[in-house]
Coordinates of C-alpha atoms in Angstrom, one line a residue:
X860 CA -5.8 18.5 79.8
X861 CA -4.7 15.0 78.9
X862 CA -2.6 13.1 81.4
X863 CA 0.1 12.4 78.8
X864 CA 0.3 16.1 78.1
X865 CA 0.6 16.9 81.8
X866 CA 3.5 14.4 82.1
X867 CA 5.2 15.7 79.0
X868 CA 5.0 19.3 80.2
X869 CA 6.1 18.5 83.8
X870 CA 8.9 16.2 83.0
X871 CA 10.0 18.2 80.0
X872 CA 10.1 21.4 82.1
X873 CA 12.1 19.6 84.8
X874 CA 14.5 18.2 82.2
X875 CA 15.0 21.7 80.8
X876 CA 15.7 23.2 84.2
X877 CA 18.2 20.4 85.0
X878 CA 19.9 21.0 81.6
X879 CA 20.1 24.8 82.3
X880 CA 21.5 24.1 85.8
X881 CA 24.1 21.8 84.3
X882 CA 25.1 24.3 81.6
X883 CA 25.4 27.1 84.2
X884 CA 27.4 25.0 86.5
X885 CA 29.8 24.0 83.7
X886 CA 30.1 27.5 82.5
X887 CA 31.0 29.0 86.0
X888 CA 33.4 26.1 86.8
X889 CA 35.1 26.9 83.5
X890 CA 35.3 30.6 84.4
X891 CA 36.9 29.8 87.8
X892 CA 39.4 27.5 86.0
X893 CA 40.3 30.2 83.6
X894 CA 40.8 32.7 86.5
X895 CA 43.0 30.3 88.5
X896 CA 45.0 29.3 85.5
X897 CA 45.6 32.9 84.7
X898 CA 47.1 33.4 88.2
X899 CA 49.2 30.3 88.0
X900 CA 50.3 30.8 84.4
X901 CA 51.3 34.5 84.6
X902 CA 51.8 35.9 88.1
X903 CA 53.0 32.8 89.9
X904 CA 55.6 32.2 87.2
X905 CA 56.9 35.8 87.5
X906 CA 57.2 35.4 91.3
X907 CA 59.2 32.1 90.7
X908 CA 61.5 33.8 88.2
X909 CA 62.0 36.8 90.5
X910 CA 62.9 34.5 93.5
X911 CA 65.4 32.5 91.4
X912 CA 67.0 35.8 90.2
X913 CA 67.4 37.0 93.8
X914 CA 69.1 33.7 94.8
X915 CA 71.4 34.0 91.8
X916 CA 72.2 37.6 92.6
X917 CA 73.3 36.6 96.1
X918 CA 75.8 34.1 94.6
X919 CA 77.3 36.4 91.9
X920 CA 80.3 37.3 94.0
X921 CA 81.1 33.7 94.9
X922 CA 79.9 31.6 91.9
X923 CA 80.9 32.5 88.4
X924 CA 77.9 30.5 87.0
X925 CA 75.4 32.7 88.9
X926 CA 75.4 35.2 86.0
X927 CA 74.2 32.5 83.6
X928 CA 71.4 31.4 86.0
X929 CA 70.3 35.0 86.5
X930 CA 70.3 35.7 82.8
X931 CA 68.3 32.5 82.1
X932 CA 65.5 33.5 84.6
X933 CA 65.6 37.1 83.3
X934 CA 64.9 35.9 79.7
X935 CA 62.0 33.8 81.0
X936 CA 60.6 36.8 82.7
X937 CA 60.9 38.9 79.6
X938 CA 58.6 36.3 77.9
X939 CA 56.1 36.4 80.8
X940 CA 55.2 40.1 81.0
X941 CA 51.4 40.3 81.6
X942 CA 50.7 43.1 84.0
X943 CA 50.7 46.9 83.5
X944 CA 54.2 48.4 84.6
X945 CA 55.7 44.9 84.5
X946 CA 57.6 45.6 81.3
X947 CA 59.2 48.7 82.6
X948 CA 60.3 46.9 85.8
X949 CA 61.7 44.1 83.7
X950 CA 63.5 46.5 81.4
X951 CA 65.1 48.1 84.5
X952 CA 66.3 44.8 85.7
X953 CA 67.8 44.1 82.3
X954 CA 69.6 47.5 82.2
X955 CA 71.0 47.1 85.7
X956 CA 72.0 43.5 85.0
X957 CA 74.0 44.5 81.9
X958 CA 75.8 47.1 84.0
X959 CA 76.5 44.6 86.7
X960 CA 78.1 42.2 84.3
X961 CA 80.7 44.8 83.6
X962 CA 81.2 45.7 87.2
X963 CA 80.3 42.6 89.3
X964 CA 81.6 44.1 92.5
X965 CA 79.3 47.2 92.4
X966 CA 77.0 46.8 95.4
X967 CA 74.8 49.8 94.3
X968 CA 73.9 48.0 91.1
X969 CA 73.1 44.9 93.0
X970 CA 70.9 46.9 95.4
X971 CA 69.1 48.5 92.3
X972 CA 68.5 45.1 90.8
X973 CA 67.0 43.9 94.2
X974 CA 64.7 46.9 94.2
X975 CA 63.6 46.3 90.5
X976 CA 62.9 42.6 91.3
X977 CA 61.0 43.6 94.4
X978 CA 58.9 46.1 92.4
X979 CA 58.3 43.3 89.8
X980 CA 57.2 40.9 92.6
X981 CA 55.0 43.7 94.1
X982 CA 53.2 44.2 90.8
X983 CA 52.4 40.5 90.4
X984 CA 51.4 40.2 94.1
X985 CA 48.9 43.0 93.5
X986 CA 47.7 41.3 90.3
X987 CA 47.3 38.0 92.2
X988 CA 45.2 39.7 94.8
X989 CA 43.0 41.4 92.1
X990 CA 42.5 38.3 90.2
X991 CA 41.7 36.4 93.4
X992 CA 38.9 38.9 94.1
X993 CA 37.6 38.4 90.5
X994 CA 37.6 34.6 91.0
X995 CA 35.8 35.1 94.4
X996 CA 33.1 37.2 92.7
X997 CA 32.7 34.6 90.0
X998 CA 32.4 31.9 92.6
X999 CA 29.7 33.9 94.5
X1000 CA 27.8 34.5 91.3
X1001 CA 28.0 30.8 90.5
X1002 CA 26.7 29.9 93.9
X1003 CA 23.8 32.4 93.5
X1004 CA 22.7 31.4 90.0
X1005 CA 23.1 27.6 90.6
X1006 CA 21.2 28.0 93.9
X1007 CA 18.3 29.8 92.1
X1008 CA 18.2 27.2 89.3
X1009 CA 18.3 24.4 91.8
X1010 CA 15.5 25.9 93.8
X1011 CA 13.3 26.2 90.7
X1012 CA 14.1 22.6 89.9
X1013 CA 13.2 21.7 93.4
X1014 CA 9.9 23.6 93.3
X1015 CA 8.9 22.0 89.9
X1016 CA 9.8 18.6 91.2
X1017 CA 7.8 19.2 94.4
X1018 CA 4.7 20.4 92.4
X1019 CA 4.9 17.3 90.3
X1020 CA 5.4 15.1 93.4
X1021 CA 2.3 16.6 95.0
X1022 CA -0.1 16.9 92.1
X1023 CA 0.8 14.3 89.5
X1024 CA 0.4 11.2 91.6
X1025 CA -2.9 12.4 92.9
X1026 CA -4.1 13.3 89.5
X1027 CA -3.5 9.7 88.4
X1028 CA -4.1 7.8 91.6
X1029 CA -7.4 9.4 92.7
X1030 CA -9.4 8.7 89.5
X1031 CA -8.0 5.2 89.4
X1032 CA -9.1 4.8 93.0
X1033 CA -12.6 6.1 92.2
X1034 CA -12.9 3.9 89.1
X1035 CA -11.7 0.9 91.1
X1036 CA -14.4 1.5 93.7
X1037 CA -17.1 1.9 90.9
X1038 CA -16.0 -1.4 89.3
X1039 CA -16.3 -3.0 92.7
X1040 CA -19.9 -1.7 92.9
X1041 CA -20.7 -3.0 89.4
X1042 CA -19.2 -6.4 90.4
X1043 CA -21.7 -6.4 93.3
X1044 CA -24.5 -5.9 90.7
X1045 CA -25.1 -2.3 91.7
X1046 CA -25.6 -1.2 88.0
X1047 CA -26.8 2.2 89.0
X1048 CA -23.2 3.2 89.9
X1049 CA -21.8 6.0 87.7
X1050 CA -18.5 7.8 87.5
X1051 CA -18.4 11.5 87.2
X1052 CA -15.1 13.0 86.0
X1053 CA -15.3 16.6 84.9
X1054 CA -11.8 16.3 83.4
X1055 CA -11.3 16.2 79.6
X1056 CA -8.3 13.8 80.1
X1057 CA -8.2 10.1 79.3
X1058 CA -10.0 9.6 82.6
X1059 CA -13.0 11.6 81.3
X1060 CA -13.2 9.4 78.2
X1061 CA -12.8 6.3 80.4
X1062 CA -15.7 7.6 82.6
X1063 CA -18.0 8.0 79.6
X1064 CA -17.2 4.4 78.4
X1065 CA -17.7 3.1 81.9
X1066 CA -21.1 4.9 82.3
X1067 CA -22.2 3.5 78.9
X1068 CA -21.3 0.0 80.0
X1069 CA -23.1 0.5 83.3
X1070 CA -26.3 1.8 81.5
X1071 CA -26.3 -1.2 79.2
X1072 CA -25.8 -3.6 82.1
X1073 CA -28.6 -1.8 84.0
X1074 CA -30.8 -2.0 81.0
X1075 CA -30.0 -5.7 80.6
X1076 CA -30.5 -6.5 84.3
X1077 CA -33.8 -4.7 84.5
X1078 CA -35.2 -6.4 81.4
X1079 CA -37.2 -9.6 81.9
X1080 CA -37.0 -12.4 79.3
X1081 CA -40.7 -13.2 79.6
X1082 CA -41.6 -9.6 78.9
X1083 CA -39.4 -9.5 75.9
X1084 CA -40.9 -12.7 74.5
X1085 CA -44.5 -11.4 75.2
X1086 CA -43.6 -8.1 73.5
X1087 CA -42.2 -10.0 70.5
X1088 CA -45.3 -12.2 70.2
X1089 CA -47.5 -9.1 70.5
X1090 CA -45.7 -7.3 67.7
X1091 CA -45.7 -10.5 65.5
X1092 CA -49.5 -10.9 66.0
X1093 CA -50.1 -7.2 65.2
X1094 CA -48.1 -7.5 62.0
X1095 CA -49.8 -10.8 61.0
X1096 CA -53.3 -9.3 61.5
X1097 CA -52.5 -6.2 59.4
X1098 CA -54.6 -6.0 56.2
X1099 CA -51.6 -4.6 54.3
X1100 CA -48.6 -6.7 53.3
X1101 CA -45.5 -6.1 55.4
X1102 CA -42.0 -7.4 55.0
X1103 CA -39.2 -6.7 57.5
X1104 CA -35.5 -7.1 56.7
X1105 CA -32.3 -6.4 58.7
X1106 CA -29.3 -4.2 57.8
X1107 CA -27.8 -7.2 55.8
X1108 CA -31.0 -7.5 53.7
X1109 CA -32.0 -10.8 55.5
X1110 CA -35.8 -11.2 55.9
X1111 CA -36.8 -11.0 59.6
X1112 CA -40.6 -11.3 59.3
X1113 CA -43.3 -11.4 56.7
X1114 CA -47.1 -11.3 57.4
X1115 CA -49.8 -13.5 55.8
X1116 CA -50.9 -10.7 53.4
X1117 CA -47.4 -10.5 52.0
X1118 CA -47.2 -14.3 51.7
X1119 CA -50.6 -14.3 49.9
X1120 CA -49.7 -11.7 47.2
X1121 CA -46.2 -13.2 46.6
X1122 CA -47.4 -16.8 46.6
X1123 CA -44.5 -17.9 48.8
X1124 CA -44.3 -20.0 51.9
X1125 CA -42.9 -18.6 55.1
X1126 CA -40.1 -21.1 55.4
X1127 CA -39.0 -20.0 51.9
X1128 CA -39.1 -16.3 52.8
X1129 CA -38.0 -15.7 56.4
X1130 CA -34.3 -16.0 57.1
X1131 CA -33.4 -15.8 53.5
X1132 CA -31.6 -12.9 51.8
X1133 CA -34.3 -10.9 50.0
X1134 CA -32.1 -10.8 46.9
X1135 CA -32.2 -14.6 46.8
X1136 CA -36.0 -14.6 47.1
X1137 CA -36.2 -11.9 44.4
X1138 CA -34.4 -14.2 41.9
X1139 CA -37.4 -16.5 41.6
X1140 CA -40.2 -14.0 42.4
X1141 CA -41.0 -11.1 40.0
X1142 CA -43.1 -9.3 42.6
X1143 CA -40.3 -9.3 45.2
X1144 CA -37.9 -8.2 42.5
X1145 CA -40.1 -5.2 41.8
X1146 CA -40.5 -4.4 45.5
X1147 CA -36.7 -4.2 46.1
X1148 CA -35.7 -2.6 42.9
X1149 CA -35.5 1.0 44.2
X1150 CA -34.4 -0.2 47.7
X1151 CA -31.1 -1.6 46.2
X1152 CA -30.4 1.8 44.6
X1153 CA -31.1 4.0 47.6
X1154 CA -31.0 3.9 51.4
X1155 CA -33.4 6.8 52.0
X1156 CA -37.1 6.3 52.7
X1157 CA -38.8 5.3 49.4
X1158 CA -42.4 5.8 48.6
X1159 CA -43.6 5.1 45.0
X1160 CA -46.1 7.7 43.8
X1161 CA -47.2 5.4 41.0
X1162 CA -49.4 2.6 42.4
X1163 CA -48.4 -1.0 41.7
X1164 CA -50.8 -3.3 40.0
X1165 CA -50.9 -6.7 41.8
X1166 CA -53.3 -9.6 41.3
X1167 CA -54.8 -10.1 44.7
X1168 CA -58.2 -11.2 46.2
X1169 CA -59.1 -12.7 42.8
X1170 CA -58.8 -9.4 41.0
X1171 CA -56.4 -6.8 39.8
X1172 CA -55.6 -4.6 42.8
X1173 CA -53.6 -1.4 43.4
X1174 CA -51.0 -1.0 46.1
X1175 CA -48.8 2.0 47.2
X1176 CA -45.3 0.9 48.2
X1177 CA -43.4 2.5 51.0
X1178 CA -40.0 1.4 52.3
X1179 CA -39.1 2.7 55.7
X1180 CA -35.6 2.8 57.1
X1181 CA -35.3 1.7 60.8
X1182 CA -32.7 3.7 62.7
X1183 CA -32.2 3.5 66.5
X1184 CA -29.9 5.2 69.0
X1185 CA -28.1 2.6 71.1
X1186 CA -28.1 3.2 74.8
X1187 CA -25.5 5.7 76.0
X1188 CA -24.7 6.8 72.4
X1189 CA -25.7 9.9 70.4
X1190 CA -25.5 8.7 66.8
X1191 CA -28.3 6.7 65.3
X1192 CA -27.6 3.3 63.8
X1193 CA -29.3 1.7 60.8
X1194 CA -30.7 -1.8 61.7
X1195 CA -33.0 -2.6 58.8
X1196 CA -36.0 -1.7 56.7
X1197 CA -39.7 -2.4 56.5
X1198 CA -41.5 -2.8 53.2
X1199 CA -45.2 -1.8 53.4
X1200 CA -47.8 -2.2 50.7
X1201 CA -50.9 -0.1 51.2
X1202 CA -54.0 -1.5 49.5
X1203 CA -55.7 1.4 47.7
X1204 CA -57.9 -0.6 45.4
X1205 CA -61.2 0.7 47.1
X1206 CA -60.0 4.3 46.6
X1207 CA -59.0 3.5 43.0
X1208 CA -62.5 2.1 42.4
X1209 CA -64.1 5.1 44.0
X1210 CA -61.9 7.4 41.9
X1211 CA -62.9 5.6 38.7
X1212 CA -66.5 5.8 39.7
X1213 CA -66.2 9.5 40.3
X1214 CA -64.5 10.0 37.0
X1215 CA -67.2 8.1 35.2
X1216 CA -69.8 10.0 37.0
X1217 CA -68.2 13.4 36.1
X1218 CA -68.0 12.3 32.4
X1219 CA -71.6 11.1 32.3
X1220 CA -73.0 14.1 34.1
X1221 CA -71.0 16.6 32.1
X1222 CA -72.0 14.9 28.9
X1223 CA -75.7 14.9 29.9
X1224 CA -75.5 18.6 30.9
X1225 CA -74.4 19.6 27.4
X1226 CA -77.7 18.8 25.8
X1227 CA -80.0 20.9 28.0
X1228 CA -77.3 23.7 28.0
X1229 CA -77.3 23.7 24.2
X1230 CA -81.2 23.9 24.3
X1231 CA -81.0 26.8 26.7
X1232 CA -78.5 28.7 24.4
X1233 CA -80.6 28.0 21.3
X1234 CA -83.7 29.4 23.1
X1235 CA -81.7 32.5 24.1
X1236 CA -80.6 33.0 20.5
X1237 CA -84.3 32.8 19.4
X1238 CA -85.3 35.3 22.1
X1239 CA -82.6 37.7 20.9
X1240 CA -83.8 37.4 17.3
X1241 CA -85.8 40.5 16.5
X1242 CA -87.9 38.7 13.8
X1243 CA -89.6 36.8 16.6
X1244 CA -90.3 39.9 18.6
X1245 CA -88.7 42.8 20.5
X1246 CA -87.8 42.5 24.2
X1247 CA -88.2 45.3 26.6
X1248 CA -85.2 46.3 28.8
X1249 CA -86.2 44.1 31.7
X1250 CA -86.5 41.1 29.5
X1251 CA -83.2 41.9 27.9
X1252 CA -81.5 42.0 31.3
X1253 CA -83.1 38.6 32.2
X1254 CA -81.9 37.1 28.9
X1255 CA -78.4 38.5 29.5
X1256 CA -78.3 37.0 33.0
X1257 CA -79.5 33.6 31.7
X1258 CA -76.9 33.8 28.9
X1259 CA -74.0 34.5 31.3
X1260 CA -75.1 31.7 33.6
X1261 CA -75.4 29.3 30.7
X1262 CA -71.9 30.2 29.5
X1263 CA -70.5 29.7 33.0
X1264 CA -72.3 26.4 33.2
X1265 CA -71.0 25.4 29.8
X1266 CA -67.4 26.3 30.9
X1267 CA -67.7 24.3 34.1
X1268 CA -69.1 21.4 32.1
X1269 CA -66.2 21.6 29.7
X1270 CA -63.7 21.6 32.6
X1271 CA -65.4 18.6 34.2
X1272 CA -65.2 16.8 30.9
X1273 CA -61.5 17.7 30.5
X1274 CA -60.7 16.6 34.1
X1275 CA -62.6 13.3 33.5
X1276 CA -60.5 12.8 30.4
X1277 CA -57.3 13.6 32.3
X1278 CA -58.1 11.3 35.2
X1279 CA -59.0 8.4 32.9
X1280 CA -55.7 8.8 31.2
X1281 CA -57.4 9.1 27.8
X1282 CA -56.1 12.5 26.7
X1283 CA -56.0 12.5 22.9
X1284 CA -53.3 14.8 21.5
X1285 CA -53.7 15.8 17.9
X1286 CA -50.5 17.7 17.1
X1287 CA -50.1 19.5 13.8
X1288 CA -48.7 22.7 12.4
X1289 CA -50.9 25.4 13.8
X1290 CA -51.0 29.2 13.3
X1291 CA -49.9 31.0 16.4
X1292 CA -52.1 34.0 15.7
X1293 CA -55.2 31.7 15.5
X1294 CA -54.5 30.5 19.0
X1295 CA -54.0 34.1 20.3
X1296 CA -57.2 35.3 18.5
X1297 CA -59.2 32.5 20.0
X1298 CA -58.2 33.4 23.6
X1299 CA -58.5 37.2 23.0
X1300 CA -62.0 36.9 21.5
X1301 CA -63.2 34.6 24.2
X1302 CA -62.2 37.1 26.9
X1303 CA -62.9 40.3 25.0
X1304 CA -66.2 41.0 26.7
X1305 CA -64.7 40.5 30.2
X1306 CA -61.7 42.8 29.4
X1307 CA -64.0 45.5 28.1
X1308 CA -66.1 45.4 31.3
X1309 CA -63.0 46.1 33.4
X1310 CA -61.5 48.4 30.7
X1311 CA -58.4 46.2 30.5
X1312 CA -56.1 46.6 27.6
X1313 CA -54.7 43.3 26.1
X1314 CA -51.2 43.9 24.8
X1315 CA -49.9 41.2 22.3
X1316 CA -46.3 40.7 21.4
X1317 CA -45.3 38.0 18.9
X1318 CA -41.7 37.4 17.8
X1319 CA -41.0 38.3 14.2
X1320 CA -41.1 35.3 11.9
X1321 CA -42.9 33.1 14.4
X1322 CA -46.1 32.0 12.5
X1323 CA -46.6 28.3 13.0
X1324 CA -46.0 25.8 15.8
X1325 CA -46.4 22.0 16.0
X1326 CA -49.0 21.6 18.7
X1327 CA -52.6 20.5 19.5
X1328 CA -54.5 23.7 18.5
X1329 CA -57.6 23.0 20.5
X1330 CA -55.8 22.2 23.8
X1331 CA -53.2 24.9 23.4
X1332 CA -55.9 27.5 22.7
X1333 CA -57.8 26.2 25.8
X1334 CA -54.7 26.7 28.0
X1335 CA -54.0 30.2 26.7
X1336 CA -57.7 31.1 27.1
X1337 CA -57.7 29.9 30.7
X1338 CA -54.5 31.8 31.6
X1339 CA -55.8 35.0 29.9
X1340 CA -59.2 34.6 31.6
X1341 CA -57.5 34.3 35.0
X1342 CA -55.3 37.3 34.3
X1343 CA -58.3 39.5 33.5
X1344 CA -60.2 38.2 36.5
X1345 CA -57.4 39.1 39.0
X1346 CA -56.3 42.4 37.3
X1347 CA -57.4 45.8 38.5
X1348 CA -59.7 47.9 36.4
X1349 CA -58.1 50.2 33.8
X1350 CA -54.9 48.1 33.8
X1351 CA -53.1 46.0 31.2
X1352 CA -52.5 42.3 30.4
X1353 CA -49.6 41.2 28.2
X1354 CA -49.5 38.2 26.0
X1355 CA -46.0 37.4 24.8
X1356 CA -45.0 34.6 22.3
X1357 CA -41.4 33.9 21.3
X1358 CA -38.9 31.2 20.4
X1359 CA -36.8 29.8 23.3
X1360 CA -34.4 26.8 22.9
X1361 CA -36.3 25.0 20.1
X1362 CA -39.6 25.6 21.9
X1363 CA -42.2 28.2 21.8
X1364 CA -42.9 30.1 25.0
X1365 CA -46.4 31.6 25.6
X1366 CA -46.5 34.0 28.6
X1367 CA -49.4 35.9 30.1
X1368 CA -48.5 38.7 32.5
X1369 CA -50.9 40.7 34.7
X1370 CA -50.3 43.6 37.1
X1371 CA -52.8 42.6 39.7
X1372 CA -52.5 41.6 43.3
X1373 CA -50.0 38.8 42.8
X1374 CA -49.7 35.4 44.6
X1375 CA -48.0 34.8 48.0
X1376 CA -44.8 32.7 47.7
X1377 CA -46.2 30.0 50.0
X1378 CA -48.9 29.2 47.4
X1379 CA -46.8 29.1 44.2
X1380 CA -46.0 25.4 44.5
X1381 CA -49.7 24.5 45.0
X1382 CA -51.2 26.7 42.3
X1383 CA -51.5 23.9 39.8
X1384 CA -53.0 21.4 42.3
X1385 CA -56.5 20.2 41.5
X1386 CA -59.3 22.2 43.3
X1387 CA -56.8 24.5 45.0
X1388 CA -57.9 28.1 45.6
X1389 CA -55.8 30.9 47.1
X1390 CA -57.3 31.8 50.4
X1391 CA -59.0 35.2 50.4
X1392 CA -59.7 35.3 46.6
X1393 CA -63.1 35.4 44.9
X1394 CA -64.6 31.9 44.6
X1395 CA -65.1 31.8 40.9
X1396 CA -64.8 28.7 38.6
X1397 CA -64.1 25.2 39.7
X1398 CA -60.4 25.4 40.7
X1399 CA -59.6 23.0 37.9
X1400 CA -58.5 25.3 35.1
X1401 CA -54.7 25.4 36.0
X1402 CA -54.6 21.7 36.8
X1403 CA -56.1 20.9 33.4
X1404 CA -53.8 23.4 31.7
X1405 CA -50.8 21.6 33.3
X1406 CA -52.0 18.2 32.1
X1407 CA -52.6 19.5 28.6
X1408 CA -49.2 21.2 28.3
X1409 CA -47.3 18.2 29.8
X1410 CA -49.2 15.8 27.5
X1411 CA -47.6 17.7 24.6
X1412 CA -44.1 17.4 26.2
X1413 CA -44.1 20.9 27.5
X1414 CA -43.8 22.6 30.9
X1415 CA -45.9 25.2 32.6
X1416 CA -44.8 27.5 35.5
X1417 CA -45.6 30.7 37.4
X1418 CA -43.7 33.7 38.7
X1419 CA -45.3 36.1 41.0
X1420 CA -44.7 38.8 43.5
X1421 CA -47.3 40.1 45.9
X1422 CA -48.5 43.6 45.0
X1423 CA -46.7 43.5 41.6
X1424 CA -48.6 40.9 39.5
X1425 CA -48.1 37.4 38.1
X1426 CA -46.5 35.8 35.1
X1427 CA -47.8 32.5 33.8
X1428 CA -45.9 30.8 31.0
X1429 CA -45.8 27.5 29.2
X1430 CA -43.4 26.0 26.6
X1431 CA -44.4 23.5 24.0

């Protein structure tokens, strides 16, 4: 609990108790005042009137004015009737006094009046005694209640007196001693307050300060300088360009490779705001373009072309945010960024060589494959001669292998075309049914072998589409071939073509094993195969299909559930 809260609760409670004590005292004093005033105002006045009437009665025989005095006090008494029976006694005095006025020498009447006045006085004396006992009871109650309230105030004050000073003084004493230790360069000193009060926060701040002082005292300047030199040497000897900037975009360091490709001098680079450098340097401007727009780690997927080492070179850019956690704190703090350019020119050259090799080999393979297929056609021609069953089986085997080899060669040529960036799209109005027929006829034999029924649905009125017929047919053929390959025997494959948002959607659904969810985002990667499946084909078909569809401005996707089947679809 906060110290301020403790003080507010303690002092506030004490103030409330004192206020209650004051209210109770005032109330009881007021009650006692009312009781005493009631005695004085009513009963004492009656006794006074009665006394005066008795004195006047004694002088009636000698003083003619005594009747007037008696009558005056009698009238006052008639106005001061307050007690039970007092009115009857007063009325008796009035009756007897009226009779006495007619017969002033009548001693019996005088005696009766004395008795009536005595009774009147007795009634008021009893009332005074009763009211006195009530006042006494009120006084006792007042003493009891005020004593209890006073005791509570005393207990609260005593608790505050015992606890509050120690709660404040002890932590201050501990903190003072710790500060004395820090002043004596004992930076390992720590304060441990379990409390969540202001002292707990003060202890955290103190410990953070002590940790930083300890860190500073244990560091050696020569070690820092050597470490800095070591890092600078390491950065300068890196074969990739590196540029470091602080949180204010000021350049902290730049290695020789970065100076070489930018054509700048170190004194014109280091210590300057990188925006100022970018004003006069196109390369630097390209490097920081995305950095100005975002604070996250940036890595360009598209390589940058930069003239370096006397030739056009390729670099991958990566901008890394530098975040550190200051000593004694929990949240990280952004202190700058590092721009790294990774030289991938050798890999690009190797990739280009691989693409050229694939194109050359695939092209050269086509000629002998064509010769093999021509020879197979001649062997199957009955005019040349009949083949026995064993020879027919051999010819069929050679035919299947040549078709598989031709398909692989075609895929290699396509991937070489994709990698070289020379995909030629020849879009024109094409008949949808022709595309479907091409794919169905190409896979008719494979479907018949597994007794798979190919079910075709085409939306009414959908006849022509604007697309590259050859590449669209190739994509549909590849999807249908895969669907048949991974379907169970005696099952069904569905081809569905329909309009969707100004595009035509081709979908191929099978009811085979399906694809695990973890592989769905990799299914269109080049050379990817789902673990545990039959190793047929090159693993390039879906990758090439994706390139062909996207080259026509379309999208290709997959939906699959393990044990239910898969749905491949593309829109163009």
